[in-house]
Amino acid sequence: EDQVTQSPEALRLQEGESSSLNCSYTVSGLRGLFWYRQDPGKGPEFLFTLYSAGEEKEKERLKATLTKKESFLHITAPKPEDSATYLCAVQAAGGSYIPTFGRGTSLIVHP
Amino acid sequence: AAGVIQSPRHLIKEKRETATLKCYPIPRHDTVYWYQQGPGQDPQFLISFYEKMQSDKGSIPDRFSAQQFSDYHSELNMSSLELGDSALYFCASSLRAGGIADTQYFGPGTRLTVL
């Protein structure tokens, strides 16, 4: 069974204090790993898709990396507007395209 | 860029009533997914359609049904509503390119409240 574990569950940072969110996964063959940002009461906003170990992608203050067991979402010099829940999901190789989501990391950035 | 459109955005129903949620995917996307999200929970997959055919089925109650139409929009029909059906319902769309990861783009959601 595919599993995704995100840590920490909640993270409080001061503005400008860089940190990383972790997504550990167990899947029988990885088709892709996704990162989303979700604000309260809104739909998840797509951030990145990573396909294979060693891959890295960046967008503004965010950088996602992937190994064979985990992914990190690095946040550099965060701002209060980066406060949100960050969701990680994996899609296993094979017939089904149903992603398995983690429970998310709730990030609060204080000014 | 065009995004996924969902309607209505908010819906209030009584127990045992029926509700219909609509989803309009990003243009040229061929796959639609439906999710249910309760407070503080991750999205729970309900059902998906690829090229107007049911693709995968998750934890969708028998009281719910869905379909994808010729213009690729999708509707989720919910009957005999229960209090526990109150949640955010998201639709996501993707362009499935066989074999590689299927990046899903989510809509803004429909908040369903059952009284």
mmCIF file with all atom_site columns, C-alpha atoms in Angstrom:
data_model
loop_
_atom_site.group_PDB
_atom_site.id
_atom_site.type_symbol
_atom_site.label_atom_id
_atom_site.label_alt_id
_atom_site.label_comp_id
_atom_site.label_asym_id
_atom_site.label_entity_id
_atom_site.label_seq_id
_atom_site.pdbx_PDB_ins_code
_atom_site.Cartn_x
_atom_site.Cartn_y
_atom_site.Cartn_z
_atom_site.occupancy
_atom_site.B_iso_or_equiv
_atom_site.pdbx_formal_charge
_atom_site.auth_seq_id
_atom_site.auth_comp_id
_atom_site.auth_asym_id
_atom_site.auth_atom_id
_atom_site.pdbx_PDB_model_num
ATOM 1   C CA . GLU A 1 1   ? 0.000   0.000  0.000   1.00 0.00 ? 1   GLU A CA 1
ATOM 2   C CA . ASP A 1 2   ? 1.292   3.451  -0.936  1.00 0.00 ? 2   ASP A CA 1
ATOM 3   C CA . GLN A 1 3   ? 2.027   5.725  2.002   1.00 0.00 ? 3   GLN A CA 1
ATOM 4   C CA . VAL A 1 4   ? 2.916   9.385  2.330   1.00 0.00 ? 4   VAL A CA 1
ATOM 5   C CA . THR A 1 5   ? 4.020   10.970 5.607   1.00 0.00 ? 5   THR A CA 1
ATOM 6   C CA . GLN A 1 6   ? 4.612   14.675 5.937   1.00 0.00 ? 6   GLN A CA 1
ATOM 7   C CA . SER A 1 7   ? 6.543   16.342 8.715   1.00 0.00 ? 7   SER A CA 1
ATOM 8   C CA . PRO A 1 8   ? 6.304   18.427 10.683  1.00 0.00 ? 8   PRO A CA 1
ATOM 9   C CA . GLU A 1 9   ? 2.517   18.657 10.999  1.00 0.00 ? 9   GLU A CA 1
ATOM 10  C CA . ALA A 1 10  ? 2.833   22.341 11.824  1.00 0.00 ? 10  ALA A CA 1
ATOM 11  C CA . LEU A 1 11  ? 5.661   24.829 11.500  1.00 0.00 ? 11  LEU A CA 1
ATOM 12  C CA . ARG A 1 12  ? 5.956   28.385 12.715  1.00 0.00 ? 12  ARG A CA 1
ATOM 13  C CA . LEU A 1 13  ? 8.680   30.584 11.243  1.00 0.00 ? 13  LEU A CA 1
ATOM 14  C CA . GLN A 1 14  ? 9.716   34.164 11.526  1.00 0.00 ? 14  GLN A CA 1
ATOM 15  C CA . GLU A 1 15  ? 9.786   36.134 8.301   1.00 0.00 ? 15  GLU A CA 1
ATOM 16  C CA . GLY A 1 16  ? 13.125  35.468 6.620   1.00 0.00 ? 16  GLY A CA 1
ATOM 17  C CA . GLU A 1 17  ? 13.794  32.241 8.568   1.00 0.00 ? 17  GLU A CA 1
ATOM 18  C CA . SER A 1 18  ? 14.452  29.541 5.983   1.00 0.00 ? 18  SER A CA 1
ATOM 19  C CA . SER A 1 19  ? 13.346  25.953 6.604   1.00 0.00 ? 19  SER A CA 1
ATOM 20  C CA . SER A 1 20  ? 12.365  22.689 4.935   1.00 0.00 ? 20  SER A CA 1
ATOM 21  C CA . LEU A 1 21  ? 9.246   20.545 4.863   1.00 0.00 ? 21  LEU A CA 1
ATOM 22  C CA . ASN A 1 22  ? 9.606   16.784 4.513   1.00 0.00 ? 22  ASN A CA 1
ATOM 23  C CA . CYS A 1 23  ? 7.536   14.257 2.564   1.00 0.00 ? 23  CYS A CA 1
ATOM 24  C CA . SER A 1 24  ? 8.499   10.613 3.059   1.00 0.00 ? 24  SER A CA 1
ATOM 25  C CA . TYR A 1 25  ? 6.882   8.104  0.778   1.00 0.00 ? 25  TYR A CA 1
ATOM 26  C CA . THR A 1 26  ? 6.567   4.391  0.174   1.00 0.00 ? 26  THR A CA 1
ATOM 27  C CA . VAL A 1 27  ? 5.374   3.376  -3.249  1.00 0.00 ? 27  VAL A CA 1
ATOM 28  C CA . SER A 1 28  ? 5.913   0.425  -5.532  1.00 0.00 ? 28  SER A CA 1
ATOM 29  C CA . GLY A 1 29  ? 7.405   2.412  -8.368  1.00 0.00 ? 29  GLY A CA 1
ATOM 30  C CA . LEU A 1 30  ? 7.038   6.175  -8.577  1.00 0.00 ? 30  LEU A CA 1
ATOM 31  C CA . ARG A 1 31  ? 5.285   7.798  -11.485 1.00 0.00 ? 31  ARG A CA 1
ATOM 32  C CA . GLY A 1 32  ? 5.451   11.258 -9.938  1.00 0.00 ? 32  GLY A CA 1
ATOM 33  C CA . LEU A 1 33  ? 5.464   13.277 -6.728  1.00 0.00 ? 33  LEU A CA 1
ATOM 34  C CA . PHE A 1 34  ? 3.452   16.461 -6.447  1.00 0.00 ? 34  PHE A CA 1
ATOM 35  C CA . TRP A 1 35  ? 3.558   19.476 -4.157  1.00 0.00 ? 35  TRP A CA 1
ATOM 36  C CA . TYR A 1 36  ? 0.523   21.684 -3.645  1.00 0.00 ? 36  TYR A CA 1
ATOM 37  C CA . ARG A 1 37  ? -0.189  24.741 -1.547  1.00 0.00 ? 37  ARG A CA 1
ATOM 38  C CA . GLN A 1 38  ? -3.641  25.088 -0.005  1.00 0.00 ? 38  GLN A CA 1
ATOM 39  C CA . ASP A 1 39  ? -5.128  28.142 1.658   1.00 0.00 ? 39  ASP A CA 1
ATOM 40  C CA . PRO A 1 40  ? -8.096  27.646 4.032   1.00 0.00 ? 40  PRO A CA 1
ATOM 41  C CA . GLY A 1 41  ? -11.336 26.973 2.185   1.00 0.00 ? 41  GLY A CA 1
ATOM 42  C CA . LYS A 1 42  ? -9.633  27.026 -1.230  1.00 0.00 ? 42  LYS A CA 1
ATOM 43  C CA . GLY A 1 43  ? -8.549  24.435 -3.736  1.00 0.00 ? 43  GLY A CA 1
ATOM 44  C CA . PRO A 1 44  ? -4.993  23.082 -3.697  1.00 0.00 ? 44  PRO A CA 1
ATOM 45  C CA . GLU A 1 45  ? -2.701  25.177 -5.909  1.00 0.00 ? 45  GLU A CA 1
ATOM 46  C CA . PHE A 1 46  ? -0.210  23.195 -7.958  1.00 0.00 ? 46  PHE A CA 1
ATOM 47  C CA . LEU A 1 47  ? 3.443   23.920 -7.229  1.00 0.00 ? 47  LEU A CA 1
ATOM 48  C CA . PHE A 1 48  ? 5.692   21.159 -8.602  1.00 0.00 ? 48  PHE A CA 1
ATOM 49  C CA . THR A 1 49  ? 5.781   17.724 -10.171 1.00 0.00 ? 49  THR A CA 1
ATOM 50  C CA . LEU A 1 50  ? 8.959   15.669 -9.662  1.00 0.00 ? 50  LEU A CA 1
ATOM 51  C CA . TYR A 1 51  ? 9.474   12.525 -11.687 1.00 0.00 ? 51  TYR A CA 1
ATOM 52  C CA . SER A 1 52  ? 12.752  10.915 -10.639 1.00 0.00 ? 52  SER A CA 1
ATOM 53  C CA . ALA A 1 53  ? 15.345  10.893 -7.875  1.00 0.00 ? 53  ALA A CA 1
ATOM 54  C CA . GLY A 1 54  ? 17.820  13.737 -8.119  1.00 0.00 ? 54  GLY A CA 1
ATOM 55  C CA . GLU A 1 55  ? 15.367  16.087 -9.755  1.00 0.00 ? 55  GLU A CA 1
ATOM 56  C CA . GLU A 1 56  ? 15.011  19.621 -8.392  1.00 0.00 ? 56  GLU A CA 1
ATOM 57  C CA . LYS A 1 57  ? 12.569  22.398 -9.271  1.00 0.00 ? 57  LYS A CA 1
ATOM 58  C CA . GLU A 1 58  ? 12.359  26.006 -8.122  1.00 0.00 ? 58  GLU A CA 1
ATOM 59  C CA . LYS A 1 59  ? 9.721   28.669 -8.060  1.00 0.00 ? 59  LYS A CA 1
ATOM 60  C CA . GLU A 1 60  ? 10.347  31.997 -6.356  1.00 0.00 ? 60  GLU A CA 1
ATOM 61  C CA . ARG A 1 61  ? 11.224  31.188 -2.716  1.00 0.00 ? 61  ARG A CA 1
ATOM 62  C CA . LEU A 1 62  ? 10.394  27.497 -3.051  1.00 0.00 ? 62  LEU A CA 1
ATOM 63  C CA . LYS A 1 63  ? 12.629  24.643 -4.114  1.00 0.00 ? 63  LYS A CA 1
ATOM 64  C CA . ALA A 1 64  ? 11.552  21.007 -4.271  1.00 0.00 ? 64  ALA A CA 1
ATOM 65  C CA . THR A 1 65  ? 13.959  18.079 -4.291  1.00 0.00 ? 65  THR A CA 1
ATOM 66  C CA . LEU A 1 66  ? 13.423  14.346 -4.647  1.00 0.00 ? 66  LEU A CA 1
ATOM 67  C CA . THR A 1 67  ? 15.237  11.211 -3.510  1.00 0.00 ? 67  THR A CA 1
ATOM 68  C CA . LYS A 1 68  ? 14.117  7.591  -3.732  1.00 0.00 ? 68  LYS A CA 1
ATOM 69  C CA . LYS A 1 69  ? 12.481  7.795  -0.307  1.00 0.00 ? 69  LYS A CA 1
ATOM 70  C CA . GLU A 1 70  ? 11.567  11.422 0.327   1.00 0.00 ? 70  GLU A CA 1
ATOM 71  C CA . SER A 1 71  ? 11.065  14.888 -1.001  1.00 0.00 ? 71  SER A CA 1
ATOM 72  C CA . PHE A 1 72  ? 11.884  18.209 0.584   1.00 0.00 ? 72  PHE A CA 1
ATOM 73  C CA . LEU A 1 73  ? 10.237  21.546 0.011   1.00 0.00 ? 73  LEU A CA 1
ATOM 74  C CA . HIS A 1 74  ? 12.770  24.206 0.935   1.00 0.00 ? 74  HIS A CA 1
ATOM 75  C CA . ILE A 1 75  ? 11.444  27.668 1.715   1.00 0.00 ? 75  ILE A CA 1
ATOM 76  C CA . THR A 1 76  ? 14.033  30.418 1.523   1.00 0.00 ? 76  THR A CA 1
ATOM 77  C CA . ALA A 1 77  ? 13.453  33.686 3.362   1.00 0.00 ? 77  ALA A CA 1
ATOM 78  C CA . PRO A 1 78  ? 9.707   33.097 3.746   1.00 0.00 ? 78  PRO A CA 1
ATOM 79  C CA . LYS A 1 79  ? 7.186   35.899 3.870   1.00 0.00 ? 79  LYS A CA 1
ATOM 80  C CA . PRO A 1 80  ? 3.830   35.988 5.715   1.00 0.00 ? 80  PRO A CA 1
ATOM 81  C CA . GLU A 1 81  ? 2.044   35.355 2.406   1.00 0.00 ? 81  GLU A CA 1
ATOM 82  C CA . ASP A 1 82  ? 3.734   31.930 2.259   1.00 0.00 ? 82  ASP A CA 1
ATOM 83  C CA . SER A 1 83  ? 1.544   30.865 5.190   1.00 0.00 ? 83  SER A CA 1
ATOM 84  C CA . ALA A 1 84  ? -0.588  27.938 4.015   1.00 0.00 ? 84  ALA A CA 1
ATOM 85  C CA . THR A 1 85  ? -0.881  24.165 4.210   1.00 0.00 ? 85  THR A CA 1
ATOM 86  C CA . TYR A 1 86  ? 1.550   22.378 1.920   1.00 0.00 ? 86  TYR A CA 1
ATOM 87  C CA . LEU A 1 87  ? 0.389   19.027 0.586   1.00 0.00 ? 87  LEU A CA 1
ATOM 88  C CA . CYS A 1 88  ? 2.540   16.285 -0.881  1.00 0.00 ? 88  CYS A CA 1
ATOM 89  C CA . ALA A 1 89  ? 1.093   13.511 -3.048  1.00 0.00 ? 89  ALA A CA 1
ATOM 90  C CA . VAL A 1 90  ? 2.547   10.546 -4.907  1.00 0.00 ? 90  VAL A CA 1
ATOM 91  C CA . GLN A 1 91  ? 1.293   8.754  -7.967  1.00 0.00 ? 91  GLN A CA 1
ATOM 92  C CA . ALA A 1 92  ? 2.435   5.167  -8.295  1.00 0.00 ? 92  ALA A CA 1
ATOM 93  C CA . ALA A 1 93  ? 3.439   3.528  -11.513 1.00 0.00 ? 93  ALA A CA 1
ATOM 94  C CA . GLY A 1 94  ? 0.852   1.127  -12.850 1.00 0.00 ? 94  GLY A CA 1
ATOM 95  C CA . GLY A 1 95  ? -2.732  1.329  -14.053 1.00 0.00 ? 95  GLY A CA 1
ATOM 96  C CA . SER A 1 96  ? -4.274  3.706  -11.520 1.00 0.00 ? 96  SER A CA 1
ATOM 97  C CA . TYR A 1 97  ? -3.682  7.455  -11.571 1.00 0.00 ? 97  TYR A CA 1
ATOM 98  C CA . ILE A 1 98  ? -5.134  8.023  -8.105  1.00 0.00 ? 98  ILE A CA 1
ATOM 99  C CA . PRO A 1 99  ? -2.616  9.997  -6.045  1.00 0.00 ? 99  PRO A CA 1
ATOM 100 C CA . THR A 1 100 ? -1.978  9.277  -2.378  1.00 0.00 ? 100 THR A CA 1
ATOM 101 C CA . PHE A 1 101 ? -1.909  12.467 -0.347  1.00 0.00 ? 101 PHE A CA 1
ATOM 102 C CA . GLY A 1 102 ? -0.090  13.223 2.879   1.00 0.00 ? 102 GLY A CA 1
ATOM 103 C CA . ARG A 1 103 ? -1.873  15.020 5.723   1.00 0.00 ? 103 ARG A CA 1
ATOM 104 C CA . GLY A 1 104 ? -0.004  18.230 4.952   1.00 0.00 ? 104 GLY A CA 1
ATOM 105 C CA . THR A 1 105 ? 2.238   20.661 6.830   1.00 0.00 ? 105 THR A CA 1
ATOM 106 C CA . SER A 1 106 ? 0.591   23.794 8.143   1.00 0.00 ? 106 SER A CA 1
ATOM 107 C CA . LEU A 1 107 ? 3.043   26.664 7.790   1.00 0.00 ? 107 LEU A CA 1
ATOM 108 C CA . ILE A 1 108 ? 2.661   29.988 9.562   1.00 0.00 ? 108 ILE A CA 1
ATOM 109 C CA . VAL A 1 109 ? 5.147   32.755 8.860   1.00 0.00 ? 109 VAL A CA 1
ATOM 110 C CA . HIS A 1 110 ? 5.124   35.597 11.370  1.00 0.00 ? 110 HIS A CA 1
ATOM 111 C CA . PRO A 1 111 ? 6.098   39.119 10.290  1.00 0.00 ? 111 PRO A CA 1
ATOM 112 C CA . ALA B 2 1   ? -4.455  31.003 -17.959 1.00 0.00 ? 1   ALA B CA 1
ATOM 113 C CA . ALA B 2 2   ? -7.816  29.309 -17.735 1.00 0.00 ? 2   ALA B CA 1
ATOM 114 C CA . GLY B 2 3   ? -8.451  27.333 -14.583 1.00 0.00 ? 3   GLY B CA 1
ATOM 115 C CA . VAL B 2 4   ? -10.893 24.688 -13.434 1.00 0.00 ? 4   VAL B CA 1
ATOM 116 C CA . ILE B 2 5   ? -14.353 26.104 -12.832 1.00 0.00 ? 5   ILE B CA 1
ATOM 117 C CA . GLN B 2 6   ? -16.745 24.705 -10.273 1.00 0.00 ? 6   GLN B CA 1
ATOM 118 C CA . SER B 2 7   ? -20.327 25.638 -9.587  1.00 0.00 ? 7   SER B CA 1
ATOM 119 C CA . PRO B 2 8   ? -21.966 26.434 -7.370  1.00 0.00 ? 8   PRO B CA 1
ATOM 120 C CA . ARG B 2 9   ? -19.321 27.685 -4.942  1.00 0.00 ? 9   ARG B CA 1
ATOM 121 C CA . HIS B 2 10  ? -21.612 27.292 -1.958  1.00 0.00 ? 10  HIS B CA 1
ATOM 122 C CA . LEU B 2 11  ? -24.619 25.040 -1.499  1.00 0.00 ? 11  LEU B CA 1
ATOM 123 C CA . ILE B 2 12  ? -26.932 24.546 1.461   1.00 0.00 ? 12  ILE B CA 1
ATOM 124 C CA . LYS B 2 13  ? -29.267 21.564 1.482   1.00 0.00 ? 13  LYS B CA 1
ATOM 125 C CA . GLU B 2 14  ? -31.541 19.772 3.916   1.00 0.00 ? 14  GLU B CA 1
ATOM 126 C CA . LYS B 2 15  ? -31.087 16.125 4.875   1.00 0.00 ? 15  LYS B CA 1
ATOM 127 C CA . ARG B 2 16  ? -32.441 13.684 2.300   1.00 0.00 ? 16  ARG B CA 1
ATOM 128 C CA . GLU B 2 17  ? -32.317 16.300 -0.457  1.00 0.00 ? 17  GLU B CA 1
ATOM 129 C CA . THR B 2 18  ? -30.374 16.013 -3.717  1.00 0.00 ? 18  THR B CA 1
ATOM 130 C CA . ALA B 2 19  ? -27.446 18.130 -4.904  1.00 0.00 ? 19  ALA B CA 1
ATOM 131 C CA . THR B 2 20  ? -25.635 18.461 -8.226  1.00 0.00 ? 20  THR B CA 1
ATOM 132 C CA . LEU B 2 21  ? -22.110 19.831 -8.423  1.00 0.00 ? 21  LEU B CA 1
ATOM 133 C CA . LYS B 2 22  ? -20.607 20.877 -11.743 1.00 0.00 ? 22  LYS B CA 1
ATOM 134 C CA . CYS B 2 23  ? -17.018 20.974 -12.938 1.00 0.00 ? 23  CYS B CA 1
ATOM 135 C CA . TYR B 2 24  ? -15.594 22.550 -16.069 1.00 0.00 ? 24  TYR B CA 1
ATOM 136 C CA . PRO B 2 25  ? -12.011 21.367 -16.687 1.00 0.00 ? 25  PRO B CA 1
ATOM 137 C CA . ILE B 2 26  ? -9.155  23.373 -18.114 1.00 0.00 ? 26  ILE B CA 1
ATOM 138 C CA . PRO B 2 27  ? -9.583  23.525 -21.920 1.00 0.00 ? 27  PRO B CA 1
ATOM 139 C CA . ARG B 2 28  ? -8.092  20.476 -23.703 1.00 0.00 ? 28  ARG B CA 1
ATOM 140 C CA . HIS B 2 29  ? -7.820  18.504 -20.472 1.00 0.00 ? 29  HIS B CA 1
ATOM 141 C CA . ASP B 2 30  ? -9.313  15.045 -20.882 1.00 0.00 ? 30  ASP B CA 1
ATOM 142 C CA . THR B 2 31  ? -9.484  13.786 -17.289 1.00 0.00 ? 31  THR B CA 1
ATOM 143 C CA . VAL B 2 32  ? -11.571 14.903 -14.330 1.00 0.00 ? 32  VAL B CA 1
ATOM 144 C CA . TYR B 2 33  ? -11.188 13.861 -10.704 1.00 0.00 ? 33  TYR B CA 1
ATOM 145 C CA . TRP B 2 34  ? -13.592 14.453 -7.810  1.00 0.00 ? 34  TRP B CA 1
ATOM 146 C CA . TYR B 2 35  ? -12.453 14.778 -4.192  1.00 0.00 ? 35  TYR B CA 1
ATOM 147 C CA . GLN B 2 36  ? -14.112 15.331 -0.828  1.00 0.00 ? 36  GLN B CA 1
ATOM 148 C CA . GLN B 2 37  ? -12.261 17.216 1.894   1.00 0.00 ? 37  GLN B CA 1
ATOM 149 C CA . GLY B 2 38  ? -13.416 17.480 5.474   1.00 0.00 ? 38  GLY B CA 1
ATOM 150 C CA . PRO B 2 39  ? -11.999 20.018 7.957   1.00 0.00 ? 39  PRO B CA 1
ATOM 151 C CA . GLY B 2 40  ? -8.329  19.384 8.674   1.00 0.00 ? 40  GLY B CA 1
ATOM 152 C CA . GLN B 2 41  ? -8.207  16.391 6.345   1.00 0.00 ? 41  GLN B CA 1
ATOM 153 C CA . ASP B 2 42  ? -6.395  15.706 3.113   1.00 0.00 ? 42  ASP B CA 1
ATOM 154 C CA . PRO B 2 43  ? -8.522  15.356 -0.047  1.00 0.00 ? 43  PRO B CA 1
ATOM 155 C CA . GLN B 2 44  ? -10.254 11.986 -0.333  1.00 0.00 ? 44  GLN B CA 1
ATOM 156 C CA . PHE B 2 45  ? -10.573 10.663 -3.868  1.00 0.00 ? 45  PHE B CA 1
ATOM 157 C CA . LEU B 2 46  ? -14.101 9.868  -4.996  1.00 0.00 ? 46  LEU B CA 1
ATOM 158 C CA . ILE B 2 47  ? -14.115 9.085  -8.711  1.00 0.00 ? 47  ILE B CA 1
ATOM 159 C CA . SER B 2 48  ? -12.393 9.996  -11.973 1.00 0.00 ? 48  SER B CA 1
ATOM 160 C CA . PHE B 2 49  ? -13.192 10.067 -15.667 1.00 0.00 ? 49  PHE B CA 1
ATOM 161 C CA . TYR B 2 50  ? -10.881 9.853  -18.659 1.00 0.00 ? 50  TYR B CA 1
ATOM 162 C CA . GLU B 2 51  ? -12.224 10.625 -22.102 1.00 0.00 ? 51  GLU B CA 1
ATOM 163 C CA . LYS B 2 52  ? -15.796 10.445 -20.774 1.00 0.00 ? 52  LYS B CA 1
ATOM 164 C CA . MET B 2 53  ? -15.370 6.960  -19.321 1.00 0.00 ? 53  MET B CA 1
ATOM 165 C CA . GLN B 2 54  ? -15.059 6.138  -15.625 1.00 0.00 ? 54  GLN B CA 1
ATOM 166 C CA . SER B 2 55  ? -11.382 5.636  -14.912 1.00 0.00 ? 55  SER B CA 1
ATOM 167 C CA . ASP B 2 56  ? -10.945 4.983  -11.192 1.00 0.00 ? 56  ASP B CA 1
ATOM 168 C CA . LYS B 2 57  ? -13.349 4.708  -8.293  1.00 0.00 ? 57  LYS B CA 1
ATOM 169 C CA . GLY B 2 58  ? -12.521 5.562  -4.708  1.00 0.00 ? 58  GLY B CA 1
ATOM 170 C CA . SER B 2 59  ? -14.579 5.952  -1.569  1.00 0.00 ? 59  SER B CA 1
ATOM 171 C CA . ILE B 2 60  ? -17.665 7.255  -3.288  1.00 0.00 ? 60  ILE B CA 1
ATOM 172 C CA . PRO B 2 61  ? -20.944 6.380  -1.531  1.00 0.00 ? 61  PRO B CA 1
ATOM 173 C CA . ASP B 2 62  ? -23.572 4.501  -3.524  1.00 0.00 ? 62  ASP B CA 1
ATOM 174 C CA . ARG B 2 63  ? -25.820 7.553  -3.048  1.00 0.00 ? 63  ARG B CA 1
ATOM 175 C CA . PHE B 2 64  ? -23.453 9.529  -5.266  1.00 0.00 ? 64  PHE B CA 1
ATOM 176 C CA . SER B 2 65  ? -23.046 9.225  -9.017  1.00 0.00 ? 65  SER B CA 1
ATOM 177 C CA . ALA B 2 66  ? -21.047 11.142 -11.574 1.00 0.00 ? 66  ALA B CA 1
ATOM 178 C CA . GLN B 2 67  ? -20.466 11.396 -15.269 1.00 0.00 ? 67  GLN B CA 1
ATOM 179 C CA . GLN B 2 68  ? -18.361 13.256 -17.803 1.00 0.00 ? 68  GLN B CA 1
ATOM 180 C CA . PHE B 2 69  ? -20.129 14.745 -20.791 1.00 0.00 ? 69  PHE B CA 1
ATOM 181 C CA . SER B 2 70  ? -19.138 15.148 -24.439 1.00 0.00 ? 70  SER B CA 1
ATOM 182 C CA . ASP B 2 71  ? -17.733 18.635 -23.765 1.00 0.00 ? 71  ASP B CA 1
ATOM 183 C CA . TYR B 2 72  ? -15.636 17.106 -20.929 1.00 0.00 ? 72  TYR B CA 1
ATOM 184 C CA . HIS B 2 73  ? -17.457 18.872 -18.136 1.00 0.00 ? 73  HIS B CA 1
ATOM 185 C CA . SER B 2 74  ? -18.460 16.642 -15.259 1.00 0.00 ? 74  SER B CA 1
ATOM 186 C CA . GLU B 2 75  ? -21.288 16.520 -12.756 1.00 0.00 ? 75  GLU B CA 1
ATOM 187 C CA . LEU B 2 76  ? -21.411 14.909 -9.333  1.00 0.00 ? 76  LEU B CA 1
ATOM 188 C CA . ASN B 2 77  ? -24.919 13.975 -8.278  1.00 0.00 ? 77  ASN B CA 1
ATOM 189 C CA . MET B 2 78  ? -25.542 13.434 -4.594  1.00 0.00 ? 78  MET B CA 1
ATOM 190 C CA . SER B 2 79  ? -28.829 12.011 -3.333  1.00 0.00 ? 79  SER B CA 1
ATOM 191 C CA . SER B 2 80  ? -30.317 11.332 0.097   1.00 0.00 ? 80  SER B CA 1
ATOM 192 C CA . LEU B 2 81  ? -27.902 13.817 1.611   1.00 0.00 ? 81  LEU B CA 1
ATOM 193 C CA . GLU B 2 82  ? -26.674 13.181 5.146   1.00 0.00 ? 82  GLU B CA 1
ATOM 194 C CA . LEU B 2 83  ? -25.163 15.546 7.686   1.00 0.00 ? 83  LEU B CA 1
ATOM 195 C CA . GLY B 2 84  ? -21.818 13.816 7.182   1.00 0.00 ? 84  GLY B CA 1
ATOM 196 C CA . ASP B 2 85  ? -21.769 14.842 3.532   1.00 0.00 ? 85  ASP B CA 1
ATOM 197 C CA . SER B 2 86  ? -21.033 18.420 4.576   1.00 0.00 ? 86  SER B CA 1
ATOM 198 C CA . ALA B 2 87  ? -17.569 19.116 3.201   1.00 0.00 ? 87  ALA B CA 1
ATOM 199 C CA . LEU B 2 88  ? -15.579 20.846 0.501   1.00 0.00 ? 88  LEU B CA 1
ATOM 200 C CA . TYR B 2 89  ? -15.844 19.093 -2.846  1.00 0.00 ? 89  TYR B CA 1
ATOM 201 C CA . PHE B 2 90  ? -13.045 19.645 -5.299  1.00 0.00 ? 90  PHE B CA 1
ATOM 202 C CA . CYS B 2 91  ? -12.782 18.860 -8.934  1.00 0.00 ? 91  CYS B CA 1
ATOM 203 C CA . ALA B 2 92  ? -9.380  18.545 -10.586 1.00 0.00 ? 92  ALA B CA 1
ATOM 204 C CA . SER B 2 93  ? -8.497  18.186 -14.228 1.00 0.00 ? 93  SER B CA 1
ATOM 205 C CA . SER B 2 94  ? -5.465  16.890 -16.070 1.00 0.00 ? 94  SER B CA 1
ATOM 206 C CA . LEU B 2 95  ? -4.153  16.050 -19.495 1.00 0.00 ? 95  LEU B CA 1
ATOM 207 C CA . ARG B 2 96  ? -3.325  12.382 -19.207 1.00 0.00 ? 96  ARG B CA 1
ATOM 208 C CA . ALA B 2 97  ? -0.249  11.490 -21.250 1.00 0.00 ? 97  ALA B CA 1
ATOM 209 C CA . GLY B 2 98  ? 0.031   7.713  -20.844 1.00 0.00 ? 98  GLY B CA 1
ATOM 210 C CA . GLY B 2 99  ? 2.737   6.520  -18.528 1.00 0.00 ? 99  GLY B CA 1
ATOM 211 C CA . ILE B 2 100 ? 4.039   9.739  -17.036 1.00 0.00 ? 100 ILE B CA 1
ATOM 212 C CA . ALA B 2 101 ? 2.765   11.522 -13.955 1.00 0.00 ? 101 ALA B CA 1
ATOM 213 C CA . ASP B 2 102 ? -0.692  12.993 -14.322 1.00 0.00 ? 102 ASP B CA 1
ATOM 214 C CA . THR B 2 103 ? -0.488  16.504 -12.851 1.00 0.00 ? 103 THR B CA 1
ATOM 215 C CA . GLN B 2 104 ? -3.874  17.522 -11.499 1.00 0.00 ? 104 GLN B CA 1
ATOM 216 C CA . TYR B 2 105 ? -5.040  21.128 -11.339 1.00 0.00 ? 105 TYR B CA 1
ATOM 217 C CA . PHE B 2 106 ? -7.712  21.778 -8.757  1.00 0.00 ? 106 PHE B CA 1
ATOM 218 C CA . GLY B 2 107 ? -10.741 24.015 -8.903  1.00 0.00 ? 107 GLY B CA 1
ATOM 219 C CA . PRO B 2 108 ? -11.817 26.412 -6.147  1.00 0.00 ? 108 PRO B CA 1
ATOM 220 C CA . GLY B 2 109 ? -14.236 23.883 -4.674  1.00 0.00 ? 109 GLY B CA 1
ATOM 221 C CA . THR B 2 110 ? -17.898 23.732 -3.724  1.00 0.00 ? 110 THR B CA 1
ATOM 222 C CA . ARG B 2 111 ? -18.704 24.042 -0.043  1.00 0.00 ? 111 ARG B CA 1
ATOM 223 C CA . LEU B 2 112 ? -21.689 21.825 0.696   1.00 0.00 ? 112 LEU B CA 1
ATOM 224 C CA . THR B 2 113 ? -23.552 22.278 3.967   1.00 0.00 ? 113 THR B CA 1
ATOM 225 C CA . VAL B 2 114 ? -26.253 19.778 4.865   1.00 0.00 ? 114 VAL B CA 1
ATOM 226 C CA . LEU B 2 115 ? -28.647 20.913 7.586   1.00 0.00 ? 115 LEU B CA 1
#
